[in-house]
Amino acid sequence: MSHTTQQWTPTHGEPYRPVPYRPARMPAGESLARAAELRKRMDERRTVRHFSADPVPEEVVRDAIACAATAPSGAHQQPWTFVLVKDPAIRERIRAAAEQEEEISYEGRLGDEWLEALRPLGTDAVKTHLTDAPALIVVFQQRYWLGPDGTKHKHYYVDESVGIAVGMLLSALHLSGLAALVHTPSPMRFLGHVLNRPENERAFAVIPVGYPAEDCQVPDLVRKSLDQVLVEV
Ligand code: IYR
């Protein structure tokens, strides 16, 4: 392990002190090859709901979280906390609480239009993945930060920042050979209680991580083509 051990401390109010940034430029041919390969690899990613109970190398998950934590963020405030839940008893508690909320959702809270949107995905209130997957990452957003004297300070673009970090987390997990699912039980307040998080943190997503089960199935999805999502002017 050769990770940076330097500790970050708040830079609020400090002057601008830039440092040089001179990464070696990648030759265009290599860029093209890498971009095409990445596009193919990323297109192989699928959201998985049926996990094997096989353990995953924990260091891979930690490295993926470290990748996520390199995400850009509003005012570089890095307003995220990743809780890696390995304890099966805690995963059981999370599943029980999530299923309690999801039952209410699927029995009416979502409404017909939402249920119709979900029908082709085959989701329901039973969340076996929360206990089957060997690891669970619960991502929290820090809505504000607390100064040493307890005063609340704003964080900026928290949803955007944490969303970008989760995207990078999913990419890192997938490219490292692991499968994942972004689960957003609603409401999610119970996660802060179960995981004993401070009052400035709000749950953003629950991400089971593992290997697909041997009999794993996924919906037969078609992605929008590039010309459906890209406008060049
Ligand atoms: N949170 C519920 C419902 C759900 C909502 C959306 I939007 C999805 O893409 C998938 C599921 C659940 O997890 O089942």
mmCIF file of C-alpha atoms and ligand atoms in Angstrom:
data_model
loop_
_atom_site.group_PDB
_atom_site.id
_atom_site.type_symbol
_atom_site.label_atom_id
_atom_site.label_comp_id
_atom_site.label_asym_id
_atom_site.label_seq_id
_atom_site.Cartn_x
_atom_site.Cartn_y
_atom_site.Cartn_z
ATOM 1 C CA MET A 1 0.000 0.000 0.000
ATOM 2 C CA SER A 2 1.449 3.353 -0.979
ATOM 3 C CA HIS A 3 -1.463 5.637 -0.269
ATOM 4 C CA THR A 4 -1.122 9.330 0.504
ATOM 5 C CA THR A 5 -1.420 9.753 4.236
ATOM 6 C CA GLN A 6 -1.517 13.555 4.233
ATOM 7 C CA GLN A 7 -4.553 14.736 6.187
ATOM 8 C CA TRP A 8 -6.896 17.348 4.776
ATOM 9 C CA THR A 9 -7.905 20.252 6.996
ATOM 10 C CA PRO A 10 -10.448 22.985 6.130
ATOM 11 C CA THR A 11 -9.030 25.663 3.828
ATOM 12 C CA HIS A 12 -11.930 28.075 4.355
ATOM 13 C CA GLY A 13 -10.701 31.688 4.107
ATOM 14 C CA GLU A 14 -7.148 30.785 3.076
ATOM 15 C CA PRO A 15 -5.525 32.722 0.189
ATOM 16 C CA TYR A 16 -5.113 31.294 -3.331
ATOM 17 C CA ARG A 17 -1.741 29.541 -3.520
ATOM 18 C CA PRO A 18 -1.566 27.701 -6.863
ATOM 19 C CA VAL A 19 0.962 24.994 -7.678
ATOM 20 C CA PRO A 20 2.086 23.855 -11.153
ATOM 21 C CA TYR A 21 0.144 21.077 -12.890
ATOM 22 C CA ARG A 22 2.077 19.466 -15.772
ATOM 23 C CA PRO A 23 0.730 15.995 -16.541
ATOM 24 C CA ALA A 24 2.453 14.339 -19.508
ATOM 25 C CA ARG A 25 0.265 14.729 -22.598
ATOM 26 C CA MET A 26 -1.103 11.430 -23.878
ATOM 27 C CA PRO A 27 -0.534 10.881 -27.611
ATOM 28 C CA ALA A 28 -3.825 11.098 -29.540
ATOM 29 C CA GLY A 29 -3.518 7.516 -30.801
ATOM 30 C CA GLU A 30 -3.308 6.211 -27.265
ATOM 31 C CA SER A 31 -6.217 8.440 -26.177
ATOM 32 C CA LEU A 32 -8.363 7.013 -28.954
ATOM 33 C CA ALA A 33 -7.528 3.447 -28.026
ATOM 34 C CA ARG A 34 -8.124 4.023 -24.310
ATOM 35 C CA ALA A 35 -11.388 5.899 -24.886
ATOM 36 C CA ALA A 36 -12.754 3.142 -27.130
ATOM 37 C CA GLU A 37 -11.754 0.462 -24.632
ATOM 38 C CA LEU A 38 -13.295 2.384 -21.718
ATOM 39 C CA ARG A 39 -16.506 2.928 -23.641
ATOM 40 C CA LYS A 40 -16.751 -0.814 -24.240
ATOM 41 C CA ARG A 41 -15.925 -1.693 -20.625
ATOM 42 C CA MET A 42 -18.410 0.822 -19.235
ATOM 43 C CA ASP A 43 -21.140 -0.455 -21.537
ATOM 44 C CA GLU A 44 -20.677 -3.860 -19.885
ATOM 45 C CA ARG A 45 -21.678 -2.466 -16.479
ATOM 46 C CA ARG A 46 -25.063 -3.604 -15.255
ATOM 47 C CA THR A 47 -26.964 -2.798 -12.117
ATOM 48 C CA VAL A 48 -27.106 -6.078 -10.223
ATOM 49 C CA ARG A 49 -29.830 -7.106 -7.778
ATOM 50 C CA HIS A 50 -28.864 -10.764 -7.316
ATOM 51 C CA PHE A 51 -25.569 -11.079 -5.485
ATOM 52 C CA SER A 52 -23.395 -14.031 -4.589
ATOM 53 C CA ALA A 53 -22.527 -14.226 -0.892
ATOM 54 C CA ASP A 54 -18.849 -14.708 -1.859
ATOM 55 C CA PRO A 55 -16.604 -12.195 -0.124
ATOM 56 C CA VAL A 56 -14.944 -9.456 -2.155
ATOM 57 C CA PRO A 57 -11.382 -8.240 -1.595
ATOM 58 C CA GLU A 58 -11.943 -5.394 0.875
ATOM 59 C CA GLU A 59 -8.946 -3.465 -0.419
ATOM 60 C CA VAL A 60 -10.639 -3.236 -3.838
ATOM 61 C CA VAL A 61 -13.675 -1.631 -2.200
ATOM 62 C CA ARG A 62 -11.492 0.757 -0.191
ATOM 63 C CA ASP A 63 -9.567 1.716 -3.336
ATOM 64 C CA ALA A 64 -12.862 2.346 -5.168
ATOM 65 C CA ILE A 65 -14.015 4.593 -2.310
ATOM 66 C CA ALA A 66 -10.675 6.402 -2.479
ATOM 67 C CA CYS A 67 -11.305 6.884 -6.242
ATOM 68 C CA ALA A 68 -14.762 8.304 -5.485
ATOM 69 C CA ALA A 69 -13.226 10.682 -2.979
ATOM 70 C CA THR A 70 -11.092 12.207 -5.762
ATOM 71 C CA ALA A 71 -14.305 13.655 -7.268
ATOM 72 C CA PRO A 72 -14.520 17.397 -7.851
ATOM 73 C CA SER A 73 -16.805 19.134 -5.366
ATOM 74 C CA GLY A 74 -18.313 22.553 -4.748
ATOM 75 C CA ALA A 75 -15.562 24.802 -3.295
ATOM 76 C CA HIS A 76 -13.540 21.582 -2.886
ATOM 77 C CA GLN A 77 -15.460 20.919 0.316
ATOM 78 C CA GLN A 78 -15.674 17.167 -0.339
ATOM 79 C CA PRO A 79 -19.064 16.901 1.381
ATOM 80 C CA TRP A 80 -19.251 13.109 1.566
ATOM 81 C CA THR A 81 -18.852 10.250 3.998
ATOM 82 C CA PHE A 82 -18.754 6.620 2.861
ATOM 83 C CA VAL A 83 -19.746 4.046 5.468
ATOM 84 C CA LEU A 84 -18.561 0.562 4.565
ATOM 85 C CA VAL A 85 -20.879 -1.891 6.303
ATOM 86 C CA LYS A 86 -19.339 -5.329 6.640
ATOM 87 C CA ASP A 87 -21.150 -6.489 9.799
ATOM 88 C CA PRO A 88 -23.990 -8.838 8.719
ATOM 89 C CA ALA A 89 -26.076 -7.862 11.770
ATOM 90 C CA ILE A 90 -26.045 -4.195 10.695
ATOM 91 C CA ARG A 91 -26.919 -5.203 7.130
ATOM 92 C CA GLU A 92 -29.896 -7.159 8.525
ATOM 93 C CA ARG A 93 -31.086 -4.066 10.389
ATOM 94 C CA ILE A 94 -30.722 -1.907 7.292
ATOM 95 C CA ARG A 95 -32.626 -4.429 5.192
ATOM 96 C CA ALA A 96 -35.465 -4.713 7.714
ATOM 97 C CA ALA A 97 -35.858 -0.935 7.919
ATOM 98 C CA ALA A 98 -35.542 -0.470 4.143
ATOM 99 C CA GLU A 99 -38.134 -3.161 3.406
ATOM 100 C CA GLN A 100 -40.534 -1.582 5.887
ATOM 101 C CA GLU A 101 -40.358 1.695 3.934
ATOM 102 C CA GLU A 102 -40.409 -0.001 0.529
ATOM 103 C CA GLU A 103 -43.570 -1.956 1.379
ATOM 104 C CA ILE A 104 -45.369 1.325 2.001
ATOM 105 C CA SER A 105 -43.891 2.709 -1.229
ATOM 106 C CA TYR A 106 -44.870 -0.231 -3.433
ATOM 107 C CA GLU A 107 -48.311 -0.526 -1.833
ATOM 108 C CA GLY A 108 -49.258 2.974 -2.886
ATOM 109 C CA ARG A 109 -46.862 5.737 -1.896
ATOM 110 C CA LEU A 110 -45.113 5.627 -5.285
ATOM 111 C CA GLY A 111 -48.338 6.001 -7.289
ATOM 112 C CA ASP A 112 -49.369 4.275 -10.520
ATOM 113 C CA GLU A 113 -47.197 6.262 -12.914
ATOM 114 C CA TRP A 114 -44.043 5.505 -10.943
ATOM 115 C CA LEU A 115 -44.945 1.819 -10.580
ATOM 116 C CA GLU A 116 -45.466 1.600 -14.341
ATOM 117 C CA ALA A 117 -42.048 3.149 -14.932
ATOM 118 C CA LEU A 118 -40.507 0.522 -12.651
ATOM 119 C CA ARG A 119 -42.419 -2.486 -14.038
ATOM 120 C CA PRO A 120 -39.881 -3.351 -16.805
ATOM 121 C CA LEU A 121 -37.128 -3.369 -14.196
ATOM 122 C CA GLY A 122 -38.811 -6.008 -12.042
ATOM 123 C CA THR A 123 -38.143 -4.249 -8.726
ATOM 124 C CA ASP A 124 -40.228 -4.853 -5.626
ATOM 125 C CA ALA A 125 -40.148 -4.256 -1.881
ATOM 126 C CA VAL A 126 -38.012 -7.339 -1.140
ATOM 127 C CA LYS A 127 -34.393 -6.261 -0.828
ATOM 128 C CA THR A 128 -32.382 -9.485 -0.555
ATOM 129 C CA HIS A 129 -29.360 -7.694 -2.033
ATOM 130 C CA LEU A 130 -28.973 -5.718 1.207
ATOM 131 C CA THR A 131 -28.059 -8.887 3.081
ATOM 132 C CA ASP A 132 -26.730 -11.116 0.254
ATOM 133 C CA ALA A 133 -24.035 -8.745 -0.976
ATOM 134 C CA PRO A 134 -20.919 -9.076 1.185
ATOM 135 C CA ALA A 135 -20.380 -5.329 1.438
ATOM 136 C CA LEU A 136 -22.648 -2.338 1.636
ATOM 137 C CA ILE A 137 -21.485 1.213 1.090
ATOM 138 C CA VAL A 138 -23.821 3.818 2.538
ATOM 139 C CA VAL A 139 -23.014 7.221 1.086
ATOM 140 C CA PHE A 140 -23.861 10.250 3.193
ATOM 141 C CA GLN A 141 -23.851 13.852 2.108
ATOM 142 C CA GLN A 142 -22.660 16.436 4.587
ATOM 143 C CA ARG A 143 -25.287 19.134 4.280
ATOM 144 C CA TYR A 144 -23.051 21.612 6.181
ATOM 145 C CA TRP A 145 -19.863 21.527 8.235
ATOM 146 C CA LEU A 146 -19.352 22.397 11.844
ATOM 147 C CA GLY A 147 -16.509 24.707 12.897
ATOM 148 C CA PRO A 148 -14.491 23.906 16.014
ATOM 149 C CA ASP A 149 -16.771 26.221 18.018
ATOM 150 C CA GLY A 150 -19.858 24.379 16.732
ATOM 151 C CA THR A 151 -20.949 27.033 14.210
ATOM 152 C CA LYS A 152 -22.610 25.711 11.064
ATOM 153 C CA HIS A 153 -20.934 26.571 7.739
ATOM 154 C CA LYS A 154 -22.455 26.107 4.295
ATOM 155 C CA HIS A 155 -21.462 23.412 1.854
ATOM 156 C CA TYR A 156 -22.098 24.235 -1.793
ATOM 157 C CA TYR A 157 -23.537 22.039 -4.584
ATOM 158 C CA VAL A 158 -23.797 19.081 -2.235
ATOM 159 C CA ASP A 159 -26.173 17.001 -4.421
ATOM 160 C CA GLU A 160 -24.044 17.550 -7.504
ATOM 161 C CA SER A 161 -20.773 16.819 -5.700
ATOM 162 C CA VAL A 162 -21.971 13.619 -4.057
ATOM 163 C CA GLY A 163 -23.675 12.506 -7.292
ATOM 164 C CA ILE A 164 -20.407 12.873 -9.178
ATOM 165 C CA ALA A 165 -18.555 10.950 -6.451
ATOM 166 C CA VAL A 166 -21.086 8.108 -6.621
ATOM 167 C CA GLY A 167 -20.662 7.969 -10.407
ATOM 168 C CA MET A 168 -16.931 7.648 -9.951
ATOM 169 C CA LEU A 169 -17.454 4.999 -7.274
ATOM 170 C CA LEU A 170 -19.633 2.904 -9.609
ATOM 171 C CA SER A 171 -17.055 3.214 -12.388
ATOM 172 C CA ALA A 172 -14.196 2.230 -10.084
ATOM 173 C CA LEU A 173 -16.074 -0.780 -8.711
ATOM 174 C CA HIS A 174 -17.066 -1.971 -12.170
ATOM 175 C CA LEU A 175 -13.613 -1.521 -13.692
ATOM 176 C CA SER A 176 -12.184 -3.431 -10.711
ATOM 177 C CA GLY A 177 -14.456 -6.385 -11.445
ATOM 178 C CA LEU A 178 -17.185 -5.846 -8.843
ATOM 179 C CA ALA A 179 -20.917 -5.401 -9.309
ATOM 180 C CA ALA A 180 -23.073 -2.845 -7.518
ATOM 181 C CA LEU A 181 -26.524 -1.351 -7.232
ATOM 182 C CA VAL A 182 -27.562 2.152 -6.293
ATOM 183 C CA HIS A 183 -30.440 1.705 -3.896
ATOM 184 C CA THR A 184 -32.317 4.716 -2.576
ATOM 185 C CA PRO A 185 -34.894 3.594 -0.051
ATOM 186 C CA SER A 186 -37.185 6.467 0.627
ATOM 187 C CA PRO A 187 -37.300 8.009 3.165
ATOM 188 C CA MET A 188 -33.727 7.222 4.198
ATOM 189 C CA ARG A 189 -33.562 8.860 7.607
ATOM 190 C CA PHE A 190 -33.283 5.457 9.317
ATOM 191 C CA LEU A 191 -29.774 5.018 7.881
ATOM 192 C CA GLY A 192 -28.390 7.900 9.930
ATOM 193 C CA HIS A 193 -29.861 6.337 13.064
ATOM 194 C CA VAL A 194 -28.712 2.774 12.355
ATOM 195 C CA LEU A 195 -25.193 3.937 11.475
ATOM 196 C CA ASN A 196 -25.014 6.569 14.188
ATOM 197 C CA ARG A 197 -24.077 9.436 11.867
ATOM 198 C CA PRO A 198 -23.824 13.046 13.028
ATOM 199 C CA GLU A 199 -26.654 15.516 12.462
ATOM 200 C CA ASN A 200 -24.971 17.289 9.517
ATOM 201 C CA GLU A 201 -25.059 14.079 7.443
ATOM 202 C CA ARG A 202 -27.959 12.856 5.337
ATOM 203 C CA ALA A 203 -28.054 9.468 3.573
ATOM 204 C CA PHE A 204 -27.732 9.735 -0.212
ATOM 205 C CA ALA A 205 -27.615 6.109 -1.404
ATOM 206 C CA VAL A 206 -27.075 2.540 -0.266
ATOM 207 C CA ILE A 207 -24.744 0.625 -2.570
ATOM 208 C CA PRO A 208 -24.510 -3.153 -2.180
ATOM 209 C CA VAL A 209 -21.242 -4.447 -3.651
ATOM 210 C CA GLY A 210 -20.268 -7.983 -4.585
ATOM 211 C CA TYR A 211 -20.162 -10.508 -7.381
ATOM 212 C CA PRO A 212 -23.283 -11.350 -9.359
ATOM 213 C CA ALA A 213 -24.985 -14.568 -8.212
ATOM 214 C CA GLU A 214 -24.472 -17.553 -10.515
ATOM 215 C CA ASP A 215 -28.141 -17.344 -11.542
ATOM 216 C CA CYS A 216 -28.131 -13.529 -11.691
ATOM 217 C CA GLN A 217 -30.631 -11.990 -14.092
ATOM 218 C CA VAL A 218 -30.920 -8.386 -15.212
ATOM 219 C CA PRO A 219 -33.622 -6.556 -17.158
ATOM 220 C CA ASP A 220 -33.241 -6.636 -20.940
ATOM 221 C CA LEU A 221 -32.341 -2.963 -21.246
ATOM 222 C CA VAL A 222 -31.368 -0.922 -24.286
ATOM 223 C CA ARG A 223 -29.297 2.210 -23.712
ATOM 224 C CA LYS A 224 -29.906 5.385 -25.648
ATOM 225 C CA SER A 225 -27.537 5.571 -28.608
ATOM 226 C CA LEU A 226 -24.909 8.286 -28.732
ATOM 227 C CA ASP A 227 -26.858 10.256 -31.317
ATOM 228 C CA GLN A 228 -29.851 10.240 -28.953
ATOM 229 C CA VAL A 229 -27.890 11.774 -26.107
ATOM 230 C CA LEU A 230 -25.302 13.934 -27.847
ATOM 231 C CA VAL A 231 -25.954 17.266 -29.512
ATOM 232 C CA GLU A 232 -22.988 18.823 -31.295
ATOM 233 C CA VAL A 233 -23.228 22.463 -32.297
HETATM 234 N N1 IYR B 1 -36.631 2.929 -4.103
HETATM 235 C C1 IYR B 1 -37.467 1.864 -4.607
HETATM 236 C C2 IYR B 1 -38.134 2.197 -5.913
HETATM 237 C C3 IYR B 1 -37.228 2.421 -7.067
HETATM 238 C C4 IYR B 1 -37.222 3.662 -7.648
HETATM 239 C C5 IYR B 1 -36.491 3.891 -8.773
HETATM 240 I I1 IYR B 1 -36.600 5.696 -9.668
HETATM 241 C C6 IYR B 1 -35.712 2.865 -9.337
HETATM 242 O O1 IYR B 1 -34.974 3.095 -10.480
HETATM 243 C C7 IYR B 1 -35.727 1.613 -8.760
HETATM 244 C C8 IYR B 1 -36.483 1.392 -7.612
HETATM 245 C C9 IYR B 1 -36.665 0.561 -4.694
HETATM 246 O O2 IYR B 1 -35.479 0.564 -4.433
HETATM 247 O O3 IYR B 1 -37.240 -0.474 -4.998
#
